[in-house]
Amino acid sequence: MVKNRIDELIQIINQASYEYYVLDNPTMTDQEYDDYYKELLSLEEKYPEFKREDSPTNRVGGEVIDKFEKVTHEKPMLSFDDIFNEEEVIAFDERIRKTIKNPTYTVEPKMDGLSGSLIYKNGVLVRAATRGDGVTGEDITVNVKTIKSVPLRLTKNIDIEVRGEIYMSKSSFEKANIEREKNGEPKFANPRNAAAGSIRQLDSKIAAKRNLDFMAYFLPNPEDYGIETQSESLEFLKKLGFVTNYKLNTVAHNVKEIIQDIHSLAQQRKDLPFAIDGVVLKVNRLEDEALLGFTSRVPRWGIAYKFPAEEVLTTLKEIKFTVGRTGKITPNAIFAPVHVDGSLVSKATLHNEDYCILKDVRIGDVISIRKAGDVIPEVVEVKLERRKEDSIPFEMISICPMCATPLIKKDANHYCPNKECPARHIEGLIHFVSRNAMNVDGFGDRIIEDFYNMGYLKTVVDFYSLKNYQEELMMLEGFGTKSIQNLLDSIENSKKNSLERLLFGLGIRYVGKKTAQILAEYYKTMDAFINTTYEELVAIDNIGEMIAESIIEYINNKENIQLIEQLKKLGLCMDYEGKQIIENDAFQGKTFVLTGTLEHMTRDEASAEIEVRGGKVTGSVTSKTDIVLVGADPGSKYDKAKTLGITIWNEQEFLQKL
Ligand code: IVH
């Protein structure tokens, strides 16, 4: 009977997956697996009435949702306090020993992904959710069902909640980034961001393609199953069909063993197939857990030891100078590609001449690289002992690398003063369509550079005539009918943007996102703005002399006014549409502090993004701070946030939350 065969095939395939994923011990060739899978697929197509909810064929995704529903966790999903060195490990153990006699601990790799809660009813996966703020998360069931290492049916028909980490393996991460580069999309900074971005896809087919994984590590209600220790929880999870870190998890009986186990995991880290960012310690006996309880925020019975930022050695191949939108020249270190904290990097900014001299970087030097604030690569230092004798000290260039105009120096920076410099034009075009300006989807920086060099784009006005070159564009590598259409639609849509986006997009010197917002709110229309005076400008709150002078210079230039007139004729909105309020629970009612340099926006722009979503930005970290946003080279606010256990976001997390 067909139904029996379907049941049998599901059983065979699930058993094979269990052996492959959970036991790491494949028993079937890929060919055999594919044959069973195809047979099941064709039977299900012919007899949809027999298709089962827990069929492995459901993993290809297909369900598209329009938003993620909110779900409340039965028990809050907490995380542990972070610690950063061995002294803190010793202090943790001493603290525990004040309450518990002879504690033992599980020592587990700290998976670098995002935590997820899976709920099974009668052995079948019925709901998966993100942690969210710990109390309320988002329903990501359709996407989690595509994860091959998540059992859709357990080996026991029980009701249970299981928590663990949704993550992307290093190999899937590399693949995803190769794909993104090919499509002109920005690359993921690390596997954690890649996993977080993928699990929040509304189209589960996309999530399925990203090849995520799940590692189970926690049962919120172990007592329901007669379990007495965390290590028994982990064994129970494995028996139920979950992937656990059974080869790496250990039990330590004293602090010496904990530290040995931490060293051992740190050593294995770079060879593991997934990214880990530390080690999680949990008191093993669950009755001890109960005695220790919680502080107001976190459990006392566990802690997360975070590895220090990984530093990797490489060789400096070249110092490449780039020209920004304002003509600013930036030296960039180009080095032999290396993996740092899970991603492949090959360049880092060297900011300006002073920085290069301070670091004394020379081509051919062995340098160490790390990721600042988890995301942006930076040169830590030169290994002077490995310097070659014939190395040549850094020398700043004196002419523009694009147009050969002699550079001028202002404060610490060098600028190309040529307003017609192609590099400045290209950067200006990139800025115009960027997310905070006109927000056109589908343009990578390279495409804009290519279009500029091919003559399709000269000024921002030309974006709106690209539709006349549809056929030519289609001949270009990487473009198809659909991607061209999406791009043109997005350009057309940008005409409706409110005035502040256009004001920001024009690239007027010193007019950042926040200033553009202030100007749009004040003038309401483009006409009023271009007819303003210096006196009127400086009378506006937060508009200083420097900004006012720059605006006057801009509007006194006939070419700029002509450009605005052309944009008006093309049908771009020239009016302020009122203050936007964007609904976003991650920001609403929360107090933020910013520290360090952000790569994609200024701090003012970041503050504006927070405020438009109902958040508040303050200057110093206190117990009332909810979130600290950390950029490169953060100040003492970062340390204070860590000490107080305040949630820390890096720039990528911030962008994702936006
Ligand atoms: S146990 C009460 N075990 O790291 C906390 N968490 O603070 C229960 N993580 O947010 C979590 N690997 O997302 C636990 N083996 C592991 C983990 C782990 C990674 C994450 C988790 C949590 C944070 C710990």
PDB file of N, CA and C and ligand atoms in Angstrom, residues 78-80 108-111 114-115 131 165 217-218 280 282 299 301 304, ligand 1:
ATOM      1  N   LEU A  78      16.818  32.975  28.896  1.00  0.00           N
ATOM      2  CA  LEU A  78      17.856  33.867  29.418  1.00  0.00           C
ATOM      3  C   LEU A  78      19.196  33.546  28.762  1.00  0.00           C
ATOM      4  N   SER A  79      20.167  34.416  29.008  1.00  0.00           N
ATOM      5  CA  SER A  79      21.529  34.030  28.648  1.00  0.00           C
ATOM      6  C   SER A  79      22.398  34.262  29.874  1.00  0.00           C
ATOM      7  N   PHE A  80      23.651  33.809  29.797  1.00  0.00           N
ATOM      8  CA  PHE A  80      24.545  33.915  30.950  1.00  0.00           C
ATOM      9  C   PHE A  80      25.331  35.218  30.918  1.00  0.00           C
ATOM     10  N   GLU A 108      31.048  23.330  27.798  1.00  0.00           N
ATOM     11  CA  GLU A 108      30.510  23.134  26.449  1.00  0.00           C
ATOM     12  C   GLU A 108      30.979  24.254  25.529  1.00  0.00           C
ATOM     13  N   PRO A 109      31.225  23.949  24.270  1.00  0.00           N
ATOM     14  CA  PRO A 109      31.580  25.019  23.330  1.00  0.00           C
ATOM     15  C   PRO A 109      30.439  26.030  23.271  1.00  0.00           C
ATOM     16  N   LYS A 110      30.788  27.279  23.193  1.00  0.00           N
ATOM     17  CA  LYS A 110      29.752  28.315  23.058  1.00  0.00           C
ATOM     18  C   LYS A 110      29.557  28.535  21.566  1.00  0.00           C
ATOM     19  N   MET A 111      28.468  27.981  21.064  1.00  0.00           N
ATOM     20  CA  MET A 111      28.190  28.061  19.632  1.00  0.00           C
ATOM     21  C   MET A 111      27.899  29.508  19.256  1.00  0.00           C
ATOM     22  N   LEU A 114      22.489  31.933  16.923  1.00  0.00           N
ATOM     23  CA  LEU A 114      21.454  32.584  17.722  1.00  0.00           C
ATOM     24  C   LEU A 114      20.625  31.509  18.397  1.00  0.00           C
ATOM     25  N   SER A 115      20.156  31.781  19.614  1.00  0.00           N
ATOM     26  CA  SER A 115      19.476  30.698  20.303  1.00  0.00           C
ATOM     27  C   SER A 115      18.048  30.555  19.806  1.00  0.00           C
ATOM     28  N   ARG A 131      14.857  33.849  20.399  1.00  0.00           N
ATOM     29  CA  ARG A 131      14.798  34.297  21.778  1.00  0.00           C
ATOM     30  C   ARG A 131      14.089  35.643  21.904  1.00  0.00           C
ATOM     31  N   GLU A 165      21.262  26.198  19.638  1.00  0.00           N
ATOM     32  CA  GLU A 165      21.770  27.280  18.803  1.00  0.00           C
ATOM     33  C   GLU A 165      21.497  26.994  17.331  1.00  0.00           C
ATOM     34  N   TYR A 217      21.350  22.115  23.308  1.00  0.00           N
ATOM     35  CA  TYR A 217      22.171  22.135  24.520  1.00  0.00           C
ATOM     36  C   TYR A 217      21.416  22.374  25.827  1.00  0.00           C
ATOM     37  N   PHE A 218      20.089  22.489  25.764  1.00  0.00           N
ATOM     38  CA  PHE A 218      19.426  22.869  27.008  1.00  0.00           C
ATOM     39  C   PHE A 218      17.969  22.423  27.025  1.00  0.00           C
ATOM     40  N   VAL A 280      30.839  27.585  27.449  1.00  0.00           N
ATOM     41  CA  VAL A 280      29.764  27.789  28.416  1.00  0.00           C
ATOM     42  C   VAL A 280      29.961  26.808  29.578  1.00  0.00           C
ATOM     43  N   LYS A 282      28.310  25.189  33.005  1.00  0.00           N
ATOM     44  CA  LYS A 282      27.034  25.041  33.720  1.00  0.00           C
ATOM     45  C   LYS A 282      27.247  24.101  34.897  1.00  0.00           C
ATOM     46  N   PRO A 299      20.966  33.613  35.219  1.00  0.00           N
ATOM     47  CA  PRO A 299      21.111  32.489  36.153  1.00  0.00           C
ATOM     48  C   PRO A 299      22.469  32.577  36.852  1.00  0.00           C
ATOM     49  N   TRP A 301      23.863  29.842  38.005  1.00  0.00           N
ATOM     50  CA  TRP A 301      24.454  28.500  37.899  1.00  0.00           C
ATOM     51  C   TRP A 301      25.242  28.266  36.609  1.00  0.00           C
ATOM     52  N   ALA A 304      29.295  32.366  30.706  1.00  0.00           N
ATOM     53  CA  ALA A 304      29.861  32.207  29.360  1.00  0.00           C
ATOM     54  C   ALA A 304      31.245  32.842  29.334  1.00  0.00           C
TER      55      ALA A 304
HETATM   56  S1  IVH B   1      22.902  27.387  27.625  1.00  0.00           S
HETATM   57  C1  IVH B   1      20.450  30.270  30.510  1.00  0.00           C
HETATM   58  N1  IVH B   1      24.766  26.331  26.135  1.00  0.00           N
HETATM   59  O1  IVH B   1      25.371  31.613  24.391  1.00  0.00           O
HETATM   60  C2  IVH B   1      21.263  30.137  29.283  1.00  0.00           C
HETATM   61  N2  IVH B   1      24.064  28.524  25.600  1.00  0.00           N
HETATM   62  O2  IVH B   1      24.840  33.144  27.458  1.00  0.00           O
HETATM   63  C3  IVH B   1      20.999  28.869  28.565  1.00  0.00           C
HETATM   64  N3  IVH B   1      25.144  29.466  23.608  1.00  0.00           N
HETATM   65  O3  IVH B   1      22.436  33.128  24.597  1.00  0.00           O
HETATM   66  C4  IVH B   1      21.844  28.725  27.388  1.00  0.00           C
HETATM   67  N4  IVH B   1      26.370  27.720  23.140  1.00  0.00           N
HETATM   68  O4  IVH B   1      22.606  31.545  22.703  1.00  0.00           O
HETATM   69  C5  IVH B   1      24.016  27.427  26.352  1.00  0.00           C
HETATM   70  N5  IVH B   1      26.357  25.210  24.876  1.00  0.00           N
HETATM   71  C6  IVH B   1      25.612  26.287  25.095  1.00  0.00           C
HETATM   72  C7  IVH B   1      25.678  27.426  24.263  1.00  0.00           C
HETATM   73  C8  IVH B   1      24.890  28.529  24.569  1.00  0.00           C
HETATM   74  C9  IVH B   1      26.023  28.940  22.770  1.00  0.00           C
HETATM   75  C10 IVH B   1      24.623  30.842  23.509  1.00  0.00           C
HETATM   76  C11 IVH B   1      23.194  31.001  23.853  1.00  0.00           C
HETATM   77  C12 IVH B   1      23.138  32.011  24.991  1.00  0.00           C
HETATM   78  C13 IVH B   1      24.572  32.391  25.221  1.00  0.00           C
HETATM   79  C14 IVH B   1      25.000  32.060  26.651  1.00  0.00           C
END
